[in-house]
mmCIF file of C-alpha atoms in Angstrom:
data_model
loop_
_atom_site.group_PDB
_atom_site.id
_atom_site.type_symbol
_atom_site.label_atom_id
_atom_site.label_comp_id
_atom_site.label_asym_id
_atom_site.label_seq_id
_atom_site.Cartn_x
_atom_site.Cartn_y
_atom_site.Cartn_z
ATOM 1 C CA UNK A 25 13.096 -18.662 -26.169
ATOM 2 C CA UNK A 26 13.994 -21.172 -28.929
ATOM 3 C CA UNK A 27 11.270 -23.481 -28.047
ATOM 4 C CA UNK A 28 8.769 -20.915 -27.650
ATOM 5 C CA UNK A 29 9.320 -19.489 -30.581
ATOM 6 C CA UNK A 30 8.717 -23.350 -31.833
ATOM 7 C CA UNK A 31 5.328 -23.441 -30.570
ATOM 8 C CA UNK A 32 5.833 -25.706 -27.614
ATOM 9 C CA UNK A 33 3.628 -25.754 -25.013
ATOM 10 C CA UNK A 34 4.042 -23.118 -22.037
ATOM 11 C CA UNK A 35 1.337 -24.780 -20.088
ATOM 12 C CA UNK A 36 2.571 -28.159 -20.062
ATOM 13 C CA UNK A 37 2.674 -30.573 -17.219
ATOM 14 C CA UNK A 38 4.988 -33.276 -15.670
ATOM 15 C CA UNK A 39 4.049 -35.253 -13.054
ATOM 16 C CA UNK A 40 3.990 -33.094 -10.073
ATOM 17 C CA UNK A 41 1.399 -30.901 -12.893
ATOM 18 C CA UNK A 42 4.312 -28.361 -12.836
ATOM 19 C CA UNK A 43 4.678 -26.054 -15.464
ATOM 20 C CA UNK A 44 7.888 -24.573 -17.553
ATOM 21 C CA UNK A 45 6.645 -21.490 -15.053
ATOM 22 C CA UNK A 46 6.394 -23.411 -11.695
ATOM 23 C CA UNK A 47 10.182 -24.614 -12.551
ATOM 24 C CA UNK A 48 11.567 -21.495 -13.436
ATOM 25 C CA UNK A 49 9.834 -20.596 -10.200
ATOM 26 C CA UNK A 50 11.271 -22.801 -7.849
ATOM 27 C CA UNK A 51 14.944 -22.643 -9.152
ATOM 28 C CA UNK A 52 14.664 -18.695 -9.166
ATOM 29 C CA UNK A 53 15.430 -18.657 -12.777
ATOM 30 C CA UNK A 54 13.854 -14.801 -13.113
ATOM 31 C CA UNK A 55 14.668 -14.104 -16.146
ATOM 32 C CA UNK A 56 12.847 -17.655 -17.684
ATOM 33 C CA UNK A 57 9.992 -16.083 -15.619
ATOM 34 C CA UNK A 58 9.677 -13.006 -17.467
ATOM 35 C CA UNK A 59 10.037 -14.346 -20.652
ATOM 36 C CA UNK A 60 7.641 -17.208 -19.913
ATOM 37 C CA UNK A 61 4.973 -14.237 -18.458
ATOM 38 C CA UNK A 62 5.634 -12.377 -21.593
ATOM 39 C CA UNK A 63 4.844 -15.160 -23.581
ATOM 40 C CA UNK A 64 1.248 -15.566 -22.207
ATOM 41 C CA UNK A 65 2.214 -17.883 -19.290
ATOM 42 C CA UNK A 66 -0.465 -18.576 -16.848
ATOM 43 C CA UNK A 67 0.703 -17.010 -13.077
ATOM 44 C CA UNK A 68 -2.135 -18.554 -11.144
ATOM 45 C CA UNK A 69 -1.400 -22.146 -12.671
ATOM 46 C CA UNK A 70 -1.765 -24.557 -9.466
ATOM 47 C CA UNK A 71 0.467 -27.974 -9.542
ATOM 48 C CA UNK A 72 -0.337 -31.034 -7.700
ATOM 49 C CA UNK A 73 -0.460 -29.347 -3.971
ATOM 50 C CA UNK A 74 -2.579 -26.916 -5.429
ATOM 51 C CA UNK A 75 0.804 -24.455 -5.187
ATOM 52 C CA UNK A 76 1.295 -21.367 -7.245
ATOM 53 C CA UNK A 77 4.167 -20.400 -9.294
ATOM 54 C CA UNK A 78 4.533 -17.447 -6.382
ATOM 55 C CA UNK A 79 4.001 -20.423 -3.341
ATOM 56 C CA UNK A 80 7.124 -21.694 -5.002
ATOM 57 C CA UNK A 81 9.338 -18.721 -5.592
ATOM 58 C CA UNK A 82 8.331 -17.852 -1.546
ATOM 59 C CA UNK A 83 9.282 -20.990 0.018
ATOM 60 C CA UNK A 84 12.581 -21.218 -2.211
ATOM 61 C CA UNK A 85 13.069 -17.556 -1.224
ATOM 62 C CA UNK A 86 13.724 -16.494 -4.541
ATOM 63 C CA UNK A 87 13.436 -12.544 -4.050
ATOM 64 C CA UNK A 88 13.447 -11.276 -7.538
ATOM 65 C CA UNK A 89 11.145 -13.796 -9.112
ATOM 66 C CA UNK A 90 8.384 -13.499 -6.490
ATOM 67 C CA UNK A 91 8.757 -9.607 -7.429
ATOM 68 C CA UNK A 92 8.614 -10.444 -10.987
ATOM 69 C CA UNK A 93 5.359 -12.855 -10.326
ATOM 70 C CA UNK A 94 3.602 -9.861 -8.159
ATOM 71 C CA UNK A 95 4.526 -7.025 -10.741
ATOM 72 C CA UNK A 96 2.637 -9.587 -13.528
ATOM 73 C CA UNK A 97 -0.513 -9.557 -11.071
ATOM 74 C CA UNK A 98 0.042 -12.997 -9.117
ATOM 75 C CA UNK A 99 -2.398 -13.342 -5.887
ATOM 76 C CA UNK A 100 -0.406 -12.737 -2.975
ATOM 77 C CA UNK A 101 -3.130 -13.875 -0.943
ATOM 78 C CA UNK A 102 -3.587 -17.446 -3.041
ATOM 79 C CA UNK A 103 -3.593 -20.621 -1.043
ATOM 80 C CA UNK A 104 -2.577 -24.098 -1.458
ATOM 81 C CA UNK A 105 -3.521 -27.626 -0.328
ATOM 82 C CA UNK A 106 -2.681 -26.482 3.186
ATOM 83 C CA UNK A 107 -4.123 -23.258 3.517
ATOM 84 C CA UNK A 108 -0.674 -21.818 3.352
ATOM 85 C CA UNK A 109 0.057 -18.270 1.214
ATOM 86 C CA UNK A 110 3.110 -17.401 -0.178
ATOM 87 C CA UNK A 111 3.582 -15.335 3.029
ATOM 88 C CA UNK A 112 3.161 -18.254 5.325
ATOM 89 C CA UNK A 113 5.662 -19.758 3.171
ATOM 90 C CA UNK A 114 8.524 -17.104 3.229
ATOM 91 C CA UNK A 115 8.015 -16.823 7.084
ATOM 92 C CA UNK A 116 8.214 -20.694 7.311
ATOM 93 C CA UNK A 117 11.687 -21.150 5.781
ATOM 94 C CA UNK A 118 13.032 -17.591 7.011
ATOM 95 C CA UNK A 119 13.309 -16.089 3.779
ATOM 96 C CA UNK A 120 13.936 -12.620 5.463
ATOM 97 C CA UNK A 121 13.801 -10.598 1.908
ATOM 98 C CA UNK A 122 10.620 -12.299 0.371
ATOM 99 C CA UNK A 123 9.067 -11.835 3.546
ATOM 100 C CA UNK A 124 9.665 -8.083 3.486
ATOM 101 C CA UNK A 125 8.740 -8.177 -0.366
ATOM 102 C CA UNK A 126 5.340 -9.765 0.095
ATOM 103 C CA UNK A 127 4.576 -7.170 2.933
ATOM 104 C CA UNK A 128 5.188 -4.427 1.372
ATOM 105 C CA UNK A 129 2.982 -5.510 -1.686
ATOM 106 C CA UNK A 130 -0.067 -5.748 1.203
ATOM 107 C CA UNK A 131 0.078 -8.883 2.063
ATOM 108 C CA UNK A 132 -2.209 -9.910 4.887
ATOM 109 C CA UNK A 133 -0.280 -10.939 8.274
ATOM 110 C CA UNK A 134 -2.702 -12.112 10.085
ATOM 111 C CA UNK A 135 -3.994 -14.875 7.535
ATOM 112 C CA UNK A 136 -4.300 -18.238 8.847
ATOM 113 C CA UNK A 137 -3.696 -21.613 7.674
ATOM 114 C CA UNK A 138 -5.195 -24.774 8.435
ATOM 115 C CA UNK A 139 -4.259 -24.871 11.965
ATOM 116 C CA UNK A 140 -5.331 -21.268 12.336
ATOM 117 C CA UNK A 141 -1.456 -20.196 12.605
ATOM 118 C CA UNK A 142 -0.842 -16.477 11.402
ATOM 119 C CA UNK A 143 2.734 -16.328 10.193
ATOM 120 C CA UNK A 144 3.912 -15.026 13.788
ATOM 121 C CA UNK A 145 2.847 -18.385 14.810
ATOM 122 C CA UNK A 146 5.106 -19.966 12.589
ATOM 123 C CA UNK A 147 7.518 -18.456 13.206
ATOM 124 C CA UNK A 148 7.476 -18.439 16.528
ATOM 125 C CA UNK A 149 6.868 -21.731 16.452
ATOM 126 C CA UNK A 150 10.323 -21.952 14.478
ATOM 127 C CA UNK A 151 12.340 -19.601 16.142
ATOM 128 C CA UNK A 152 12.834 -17.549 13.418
ATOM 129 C CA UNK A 153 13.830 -13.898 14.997
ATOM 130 C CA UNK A 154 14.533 -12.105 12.187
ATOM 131 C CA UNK A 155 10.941 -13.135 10.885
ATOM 132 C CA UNK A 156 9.281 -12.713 14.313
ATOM 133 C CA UNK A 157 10.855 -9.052 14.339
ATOM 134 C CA UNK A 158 9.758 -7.963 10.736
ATOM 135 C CA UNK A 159 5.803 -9.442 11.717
ATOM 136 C CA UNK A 160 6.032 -7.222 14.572
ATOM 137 C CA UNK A 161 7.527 -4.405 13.207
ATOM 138 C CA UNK A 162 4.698 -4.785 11.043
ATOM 139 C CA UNK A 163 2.068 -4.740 13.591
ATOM 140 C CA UNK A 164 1.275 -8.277 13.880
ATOM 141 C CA UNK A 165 -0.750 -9.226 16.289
ATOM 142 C CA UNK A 166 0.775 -11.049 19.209
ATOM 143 C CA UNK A 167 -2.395 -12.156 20.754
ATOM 144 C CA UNK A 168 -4.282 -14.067 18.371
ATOM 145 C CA UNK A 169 -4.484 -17.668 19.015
ATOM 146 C CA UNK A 170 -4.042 -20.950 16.841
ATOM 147 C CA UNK A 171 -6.715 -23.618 16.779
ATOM 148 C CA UNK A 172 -5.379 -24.890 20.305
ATOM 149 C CA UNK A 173 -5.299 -21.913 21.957
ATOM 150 C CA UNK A 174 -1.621 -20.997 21.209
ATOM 151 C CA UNK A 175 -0.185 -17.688 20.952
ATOM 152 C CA UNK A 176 2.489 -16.838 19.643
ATOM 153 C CA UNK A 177 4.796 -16.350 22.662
ATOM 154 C CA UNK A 178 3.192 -19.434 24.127
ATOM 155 C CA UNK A 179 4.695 -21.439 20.786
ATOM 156 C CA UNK A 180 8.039 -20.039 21.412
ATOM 157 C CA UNK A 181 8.221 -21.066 25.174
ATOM 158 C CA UNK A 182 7.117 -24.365 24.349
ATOM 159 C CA UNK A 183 9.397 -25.057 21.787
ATOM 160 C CA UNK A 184 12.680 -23.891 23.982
ATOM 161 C CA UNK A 185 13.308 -20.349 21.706
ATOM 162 C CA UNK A 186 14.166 -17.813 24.853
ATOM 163 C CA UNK A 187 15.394 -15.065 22.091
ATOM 164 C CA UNK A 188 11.733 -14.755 20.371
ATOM 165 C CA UNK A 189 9.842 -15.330 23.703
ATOM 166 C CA UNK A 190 12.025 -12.081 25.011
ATOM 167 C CA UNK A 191 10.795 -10.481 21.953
ATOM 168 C CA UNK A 192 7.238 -11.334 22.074
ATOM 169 C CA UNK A 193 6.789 -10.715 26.019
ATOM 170 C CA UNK A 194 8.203 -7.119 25.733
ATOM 171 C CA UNK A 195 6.139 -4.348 26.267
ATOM 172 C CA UNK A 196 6.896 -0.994 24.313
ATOM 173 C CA UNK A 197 8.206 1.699 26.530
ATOM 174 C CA UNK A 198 5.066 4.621 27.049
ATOM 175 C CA UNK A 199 7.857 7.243 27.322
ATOM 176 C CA UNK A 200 9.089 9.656 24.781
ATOM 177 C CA UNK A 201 12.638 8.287 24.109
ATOM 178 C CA UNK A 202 13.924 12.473 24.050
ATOM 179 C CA UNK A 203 11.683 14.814 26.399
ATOM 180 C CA UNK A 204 10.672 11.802 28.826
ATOM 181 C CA UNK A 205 6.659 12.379 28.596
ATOM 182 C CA UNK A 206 3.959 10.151 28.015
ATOM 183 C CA UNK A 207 3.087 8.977 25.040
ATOM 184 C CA UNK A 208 0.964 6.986 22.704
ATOM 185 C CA UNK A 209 2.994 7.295 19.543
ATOM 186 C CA UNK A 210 5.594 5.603 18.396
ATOM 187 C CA UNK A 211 8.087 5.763 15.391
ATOM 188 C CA UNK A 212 6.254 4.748 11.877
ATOM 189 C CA UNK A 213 9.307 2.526 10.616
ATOM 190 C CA UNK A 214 9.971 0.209 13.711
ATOM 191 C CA UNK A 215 6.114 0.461 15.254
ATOM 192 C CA UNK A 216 8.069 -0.198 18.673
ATOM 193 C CA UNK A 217 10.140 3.526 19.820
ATOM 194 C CA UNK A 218 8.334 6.214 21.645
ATOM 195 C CA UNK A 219 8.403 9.849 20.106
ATOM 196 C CA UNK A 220 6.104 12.221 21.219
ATOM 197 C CA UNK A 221 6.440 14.807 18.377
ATOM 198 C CA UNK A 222 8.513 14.653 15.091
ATOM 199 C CA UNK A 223 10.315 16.987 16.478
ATOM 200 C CA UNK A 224 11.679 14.553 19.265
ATOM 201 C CA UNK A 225 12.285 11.602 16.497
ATOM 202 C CA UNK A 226 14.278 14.170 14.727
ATOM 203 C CA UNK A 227 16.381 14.523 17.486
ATOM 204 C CA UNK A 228 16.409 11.027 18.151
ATOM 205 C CA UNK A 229 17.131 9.556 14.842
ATOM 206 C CA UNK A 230 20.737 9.304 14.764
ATOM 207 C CA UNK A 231 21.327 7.076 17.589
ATOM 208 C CA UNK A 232 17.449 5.426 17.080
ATOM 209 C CA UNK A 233 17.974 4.405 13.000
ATOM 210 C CA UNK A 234 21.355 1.903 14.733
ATOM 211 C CA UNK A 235 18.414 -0.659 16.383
ATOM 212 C CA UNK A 236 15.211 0.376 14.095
#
């Protein structure tokens, strides 16, 4: 605050070309953030890799600052020397809580990087369940291929990770999980239980909201 009151530079580089903002950033210092943003920092300000202040704060998995860098208007869809967005990013290092964050705020789970991988892929490719189950939940899609004609579930077999194939090779159950019938729709939280009415999900919530 000192030095910016001094007139130093907010836009100033070192030699990765990271700014004072791509720092605070990376080391999830949110409250440098906001005062940096309120100062007239630059969000969109790309270092060496061609990373955002918000590729950073993802891939660190620094919850509150990529909040902080979406609430000042950051592109959540921005993309660096790779391809990757933040949300590639978040999914790559199993940052659980940004990766929820950045969905919420609309970010688009089905982009693809260089190799064509949609973040399932990656994380897939990873192992990460957590992630795989919050892309699904989602409504990722589990059938889109990479540029070698890997899917997702493919990935996770060939890598050895039996938990996320399981997850990925399971079909949602057609039947309502309280009257028994057919059905189509399924609960709007989890994308994966069968309720036929709101009626039955009602009656099914209690014991339902333990796996959702």
């Amino acid at each position: 605050q000192v030095l910016l009151a001094a007139g130093f530079d907010k836009e100033a580089r070192d030699r990765e070309q990271y700014t004072p903002l791509h720092l605070a950033a990376h080391y999830g210092h949110d409250s440098v953030v906001k005062m940096l943003l309120a100062a007239g920092a630059d969000e969109s300000v790309r270092d060496l890799e061609q990373s955002t202040p918000l590729h950073l704060a993802a891939h660190e998995g620094h919850e509150a600052v990529v909040q902080v860098l979406l609430a000042a208007g950051a592109d959540k869809e921005v993309r660096n020397h790779e391809r990757d967005t933040p949300l590639h990013l978040a999914v790559d290092k199993d940052h659980e809580a940004v990766v929820q964050v950045l969905l919420a705020a609309g970010a688009d789970k089905e982009v693809r990087d260089h190799e064509q991988y949609t973040p399932l892929h990656l994380a897939a490719d990873k192992g990460h369940e957590v992630a795989v189950q919050v892309l699904l939940a989602a409504g990722a899609d589990k059938e889109s291929m990479t540029d070698q004609n890997s899917t997702a579930c493919s990935l996770a077999k060939k890598y050895g990770h039996n938990k996320v194939v399981a997850m990925l090779a399971a079909k949602a159950s057609n039947e309502c999980l309280i009257c028994k019938i057919k059905t189509t729709l399924r609960c709007q939280r989890c994308k994966k239980a069968a309720f036929c009415s709101q009626v039955c999900q009602k009656a099914g919530w209690k014991a339902h909201k333990k796996t959702c």
